[in-house]
Amino acid sequence: MSKVLYITANPKKIEESYSLTVGEEFIREYIKLHPNDIVTRVDLFKKELYNIDEDLINYKFGKLSEENASQEAKAKIKKLNETLDEFIDHDKYVFVTPLWNFGLPPVVKTYFDNVSIARKTFRYTANGSEGLLGGRKALHIQASGGIHSTSTKEPFAHGTTYIKSILTFFGIPDLLQILIEGVNLATSNTDEIKKNAIEKAKQLAKTF
């Protein structure tokens, strides 16, 4: 039995979003094919997350203990640890996001800041950093108005590249991708783009 963390970061309704529509098709097919697996849904736009401030940076680096923290800091530390524990407790991750201004919605960065904790998701050794989450699987479903994966004119898309970098840091180097690109281009057949992405999602659900 596997535990899948299905993480979305889009304030739109499902039917208004290409990434969420494809993501729902994927997770629906996955549940049908793997009925004994556990799927946990996390909507980052509805999840209580704290940006890393003075309290949390001191906690992350061992300069502030939970016992010695103020009540306000304790609440932030408690929420960070809950988010971290939930992340570590799963062995498959699905991230569903749009590409915004060549990057990801800010809540995604905040989320990764909350789960990037030394001796939990990675550690430092004499030979450099080492990820502690090896053996897990990950998929990123991303929609974008333009086409960036093959573009030489605009090779600035730091959405899926950011997620791949940080997951590699955690010990998960093989990030599967479904890129739904060109949905805002006047020349694009958006129905065909969505149809192809859904078909790829259903195929990936079989082996993920």
mmCIF file of C-alpha atoms in Angstrom:
data_model
loop_
_atom_site.group_PDB
_atom_site.id
_atom_site.type_symbol
_atom_site.label_atom_id
_atom_site.label_comp_id
_atom_site.label_asym_id
_atom_site.label_seq_id
_atom_site.Cartn_x
_atom_site.Cartn_y
_atom_site.Cartn_z
ATOM 1 C CA MET A 1 0.000 0.000 0.000
ATOM 2 C CA SER A 2 1.282 3.458 -0.950
ATOM 3 C CA LYS A 3 0.387 6.864 0.452
ATOM 4 C CA VAL A 4 -0.038 9.622 -2.102
ATOM 5 C CA LEU A 5 0.106 13.328 -1.247
ATOM 6 C CA TYR A 6 -1.902 15.193 -3.882
ATOM 7 C CA ILE A 7 -0.828 18.842 -3.626
ATOM 8 C CA THR A 8 -2.573 21.578 -5.599
ATOM 9 C CA ALA A 9 -1.689 25.264 -5.820
ATOM 10 C CA ASN A 10 -4.280 27.081 -7.867
ATOM 11 C CA PRO A 11 -7.042 29.417 -6.600
ATOM 12 C CA LYS A 12 -9.233 28.710 -9.629
ATOM 13 C CA LYS A 13 -12.107 26.255 -9.742
ATOM 14 C CA ILE A 14 -11.226 22.874 -11.243
ATOM 15 C CA GLU A 15 -13.251 23.434 -14.413
ATOM 16 C CA GLU A 16 -11.503 26.790 -14.983
ATOM 17 C CA SER A 17 -7.979 25.377 -14.720
ATOM 18 C CA TYR A 18 -6.117 23.182 -17.181
ATOM 19 C CA SER A 19 -3.713 21.874 -14.557
ATOM 20 C CA LEU A 20 -6.442 21.069 -12.026
ATOM 21 C CA THR A 21 -8.610 19.410 -14.676
ATOM 22 C CA VAL A 22 -5.753 17.137 -15.753
ATOM 23 C CA GLY A 23 -4.758 16.563 -12.144
ATOM 24 C CA GLU A 24 -8.257 15.421 -11.233
ATOM 25 C CA GLU A 25 -8.307 13.024 -14.166
ATOM 26 C CA PHE A 26 -4.982 11.609 -13.014
ATOM 27 C CA ILE A 27 -5.931 11.131 -9.369
ATOM 28 C CA ARG A 28 -9.364 9.729 -10.248
ATOM 29 C CA GLU A 29 -7.738 7.147 -12.540
ATOM 30 C CA TYR A 30 -5.044 6.423 -9.961
ATOM 31 C CA ILE A 31 -7.603 5.711 -7.226
ATOM 32 C CA LYS A 32 -9.532 3.442 -9.592
ATOM 33 C CA LEU A 33 -6.386 1.471 -10.448
ATOM 34 C CA HIS A 34 -4.932 1.434 -6.916
ATOM 35 C CA PRO A 35 -7.975 1.190 -4.618
ATOM 36 C CA ASN A 36 -5.941 0.153 -1.563
ATOM 37 C CA ASP A 37 -3.650 3.180 -1.649
ATOM 38 C CA ILE A 38 -4.284 6.199 0.560
ATOM 39 C CA VAL A 39 -4.624 9.609 -1.104
ATOM 40 C CA THR A 40 -4.321 12.793 0.952
ATOM 41 C CA ARG A 41 -5.382 16.040 -0.679
ATOM 42 C CA VAL A 42 -3.644 19.315 0.171
ATOM 43 C CA ASP A 43 -4.846 22.634 -1.297
ATOM 44 C CA LEU A 44 -2.021 25.083 -0.604
ATOM 45 C CA PHE A 45 -4.335 28.060 -1.065
ATOM 46 C CA LYS A 46 -6.479 26.776 1.813
ATOM 47 C CA LYS A 47 -3.749 25.277 3.999
ATOM 48 C CA GLU A 48 -2.458 27.298 6.939
ATOM 49 C CA LEU A 49 1.202 27.958 6.173
ATOM 50 C CA TYR A 50 3.654 30.413 7.692
ATOM 51 C CA ASN A 51 6.376 32.216 5.797
ATOM 52 C CA ILE A 52 9.803 31.643 7.305
ATOM 53 C CA ASP A 53 10.323 34.549 9.698
ATOM 54 C CA GLU A 54 12.782 35.189 12.550
ATOM 55 C CA ASP A 55 11.123 32.626 14.838
ATOM 56 C CA LEU A 56 11.007 29.850 12.249
ATOM 57 C CA ILE A 57 14.495 30.457 10.877
ATOM 58 C CA ASN A 58 15.874 30.297 14.405
ATOM 59 C CA TYR A 59 13.912 27.101 15.030
ATOM 60 C CA LYS A 60 15.123 25.533 11.774
ATOM 61 C CA PHE A 61 18.743 26.256 12.693
ATOM 62 C CA GLY A 62 18.435 25.093 16.295
ATOM 63 C CA LYS A 63 18.670 28.549 17.868
ATOM 64 C CA LEU A 64 15.139 28.411 19.262
ATOM 65 C CA SER A 65 13.538 25.438 20.981
ATOM 66 C CA GLU A 66 9.808 24.889 21.092
ATOM 67 C CA GLU A 67 9.950 24.888 24.900
ATOM 68 C CA ASN A 68 11.534 28.348 25.022
ATOM 69 C CA ALA A 69 9.427 29.893 22.277
ATOM 70 C CA SER A 70 6.667 32.451 22.789
ATOM 71 C CA GLN A 71 3.068 31.323 22.406
ATOM 72 C CA GLU A 72 2.941 32.907 18.970
ATOM 73 C CA ALA A 73 6.147 31.158 17.901
ATOM 74 C CA LYS A 74 4.943 27.831 19.322
ATOM 75 C CA ALA A 75 1.839 28.001 17.134
ATOM 76 C CA LYS A 76 3.977 28.557 14.029
ATOM 77 C CA ILE A 77 6.396 25.784 14.980
ATOM 78 C CA LYS A 78 3.518 23.384 15.638
ATOM 79 C CA LYS A 79 2.016 24.070 12.207
ATOM 80 C CA LEU A 80 5.404 23.706 10.491
ATOM 81 C CA ASN A 81 5.993 20.337 12.158
ATOM 82 C CA GLU A 82 2.518 19.112 11.192
ATOM 83 C CA THR A 83 3.183 20.029 7.558
ATOM 84 C CA LEU A 84 6.615 18.403 7.678
ATOM 85 C CA ASP A 85 5.362 15.181 9.303
ATOM 86 C CA GLU A 86 2.577 14.858 6.744
ATOM 87 C CA PHE A 87 5.066 15.276 3.890
ATOM 88 C CA ILE A 88 7.487 12.673 5.251
ATOM 89 C CA ASP A 89 4.641 10.239 5.984
ATOM 90 C CA HIS A 90 3.843 9.840 2.264
ATOM 91 C CA ASP A 91 5.840 8.020 -0.390
ATOM 92 C CA LYS A 92 4.352 9.492 -3.565
ATOM 93 C CA TYR A 93 3.837 13.154 -4.393
ATOM 94 C CA VAL A 94 1.714 14.812 -7.064
ATOM 95 C CA PHE A 95 2.127 18.576 -7.505
ATOM 96 C CA VAL A 96 -0.470 20.394 -9.609
ATOM 97 C CA THR A 97 0.335 24.022 -10.405
ATOM 98 C CA PRO A 98 0.074 26.749 -13.001
ATOM 99 C CA LEU A 99 3.135 28.593 -14.279
ATOM 100 C CA TRP A 100 2.864 32.203 -13.119
ATOM 101 C CA ASN A 101 5.255 34.795 -14.531
ATOM 102 C CA PHE A 102 7.871 32.124 -15.254
ATOM 103 C CA GLY A 103 7.564 30.726 -11.733
ATOM 104 C CA LEU A 104 5.203 29.043 -9.290
ATOM 105 C CA PRO A 105 2.538 30.530 -7.027
ATOM 106 C CA PRO A 106 4.281 31.856 -3.871
ATOM 107 C CA VAL A 107 2.485 29.322 -1.666
ATOM 108 C CA VAL A 108 4.527 26.547 -3.300
ATOM 109 C CA LYS A 109 7.804 28.155 -2.194
ATOM 110 C CA THR A 110 6.367 28.674 1.296
ATOM 111 C CA TYR A 111 5.334 25.017 1.407
ATOM 112 C CA PHE A 112 8.790 23.773 0.463
ATOM 113 C CA ASP A 113 10.329 26.151 3.014
ATOM 114 C CA ASN A 114 8.205 24.392 5.633
ATOM 115 C CA VAL A 115 9.327 20.891 4.668
ATOM 116 C CA SER A 116 12.997 21.626 3.918
ATOM 117 C CA ILE A 117 14.350 20.742 7.360
ATOM 118 C CA ALA A 118 17.831 19.410 8.052
ATOM 119 C CA ARG A 119 17.927 15.869 9.486
ATOM 120 C CA LYS A 120 14.322 15.363 8.336
ATOM 121 C CA THR A 121 14.200 15.651 4.547
ATOM 122 C CA PHE A 122 17.952 16.104 4.007
ATOM 123 C CA ARG A 123 21.190 16.179 5.961
ATOM 124 C CA TYR A 124 24.653 17.608 5.616
ATOM 125 C CA THR A 125 27.594 15.208 5.492
ATOM 126 C CA ALA A 126 31.350 15.511 5.038
ATOM 127 C CA ASN A 127 30.734 15.023 1.317
ATOM 128 C CA GLY A 128 27.950 17.585 1.027
ATOM 129 C CA SER A 129 24.173 17.403 1.344
ATOM 130 C CA GLU A 130 22.279 14.114 1.177
ATOM 131 C CA GLY A 131 18.546 13.626 0.611
ATOM 132 C CA LEU A 132 16.688 11.475 3.117
ATOM 133 C CA LEU A 133 13.577 10.674 1.059
ATOM 134 C CA GLY A 134 15.061 8.238 -1.441
ATOM 135 C CA GLY A 135 12.836 5.622 -3.040
ATOM 136 C CA ARG A 136 9.821 7.896 -3.359
ATOM 137 C CA LYS A 137 8.021 8.939 -6.549
ATOM 138 C CA ALA A 138 6.925 12.370 -7.716
ATOM 139 C CA LEU A 139 4.870 13.887 -10.532
ATOM 140 C CA HIS A 140 4.400 17.529 -11.505
ATOM 141 C CA ILE A 141 1.413 18.588 -13.591
ATOM 142 C CA GLN A 142 1.851 22.157 -14.830
ATOM 143 C CA ALA A 143 -0.126 24.356 -17.214
ATOM 144 C CA SER A 144 1.315 27.412 -18.926
ATOM 145 C CA GLY A 145 0.048 29.980 -21.390
ATOM 146 C CA GLY A 146 3.197 29.781 -23.513
ATOM 147 C CA ILE A 147 5.520 27.002 -24.595
ATOM 148 C CA HIS A 148 8.706 26.989 -22.548
ATOM 149 C CA SER A 149 10.070 23.454 -22.449
ATOM 150 C CA THR A 150 11.389 23.672 -26.015
ATOM 151 C CA SER A 151 11.734 27.449 -26.340
ATOM 152 C CA THR A 152 15.078 29.128 -26.975
ATOM 153 C CA LYS A 153 13.484 32.565 -26.880
ATOM 154 C CA GLU A 154 11.953 32.208 -23.403
ATOM 155 C CA PRO A 155 13.898 29.534 -21.501
ATOM 156 C CA PHE A 156 12.997 31.203 -18.226
ATOM 157 C CA ALA A 157 10.323 28.896 -16.867
ATOM 158 C CA HIS A 158 11.279 28.021 -13.301
ATOM 159 C CA GLY A 159 8.218 26.024 -12.307
ATOM 160 C CA THR A 160 8.895 22.366 -12.833
ATOM 161 C CA THR A 161 12.660 23.038 -12.745
ATOM 162 C CA TYR A 162 12.357 24.377 -9.195
ATOM 163 C CA ILE A 163 10.346 21.389 -7.999
ATOM 164 C CA LYS A 164 12.793 18.986 -9.655
ATOM 165 C CA SER A 165 15.759 20.737 -8.013
ATOM 166 C CA ILE A 166 14.368 20.666 -4.501
ATOM 167 C CA LEU A 167 13.082 17.083 -4.769
ATOM 168 C CA THR A 168 16.516 16.005 -6.010
ATOM 169 C CA PHE A 169 17.898 17.715 -2.899
ATOM 170 C CA PHE A 170 15.519 15.527 -0.868
ATOM 171 C CA GLY A 171 16.752 12.381 -2.649
ATOM 172 C CA ILE A 172 13.987 12.112 -5.285
ATOM 173 C CA PRO A 173 15.769 12.842 -8.590
ATOM 174 C CA ASP A 174 13.265 11.361 -11.040
ATOM 175 C CA LEU A 175 10.398 13.812 -11.428
ATOM 176 C CA LEU A 176 7.699 12.777 -13.884
ATOM 177 C CA GLN A 177 6.101 15.667 -15.758
ATOM 178 C CA ILE A 178 2.916 16.500 -17.591
ATOM 179 C CA LEU A 179 3.370 19.930 -19.173
ATOM 180 C CA ILE A 180 0.193 21.471 -20.557
ATOM 181 C CA GLU A 181 1.752 24.202 -22.656
ATOM 182 C CA GLY A 182 0.530 26.925 -25.001
ATOM 183 C CA VAL A 183 -3.012 27.202 -23.665
ATOM 184 C CA ASN A 184 -3.114 30.998 -24.190
ATOM 185 C CA LEU A 185 -1.593 31.089 -27.659
ATOM 186 C CA ALA A 186 -3.989 32.221 -30.376
ATOM 187 C CA THR A 187 -2.762 29.449 -32.659
ATOM 188 C CA SER A 188 -3.246 26.666 -30.109
ATOM 189 C CA ASN A 189 -5.940 24.015 -30.223
ATOM 190 C CA THR A 190 -6.640 24.024 -26.495
ATOM 191 C CA ASP A 191 -9.121 21.156 -26.663
ATOM 192 C CA GLU A 192 -6.470 18.969 -28.269
ATOM 193 C CA ILE A 193 -3.839 20.089 -25.749
ATOM 194 C CA LYS A 194 -6.117 19.181 -22.836
ATOM 195 C CA LYS A 195 -7.174 15.881 -24.409
ATOM 196 C CA ASN A 196 -3.546 14.810 -24.927
ATOM 197 C CA ALA A 197 -2.591 15.795 -21.388
ATOM 198 C CA ILE A 198 -5.497 13.834 -19.912
ATOM 199 C CA GLU A 199 -4.532 10.774 -21.939
ATOM 200 C CA LYS A 200 -0.941 11.028 -20.700
ATOM 201 C CA ALA A 201 -2.208 11.436 -17.143
ATOM 202 C CA LYS A 202 -4.313 8.286 -17.367
ATOM 203 C CA GLN A 203 -1.390 6.336 -18.766
ATOM 204 C CA LEU A 204 0.929 7.524 -15.992
ATOM 205 C CA ALA A 205 -1.660 6.574 -13.367
ATOM 206 C CA LYS A 206 -1.131 2.930 -14.282
ATOM 207 C CA THR A 207 2.541 2.831 -13.291
ATOM 208 C CA PHE A 208 2.908 5.678 -10.802
#
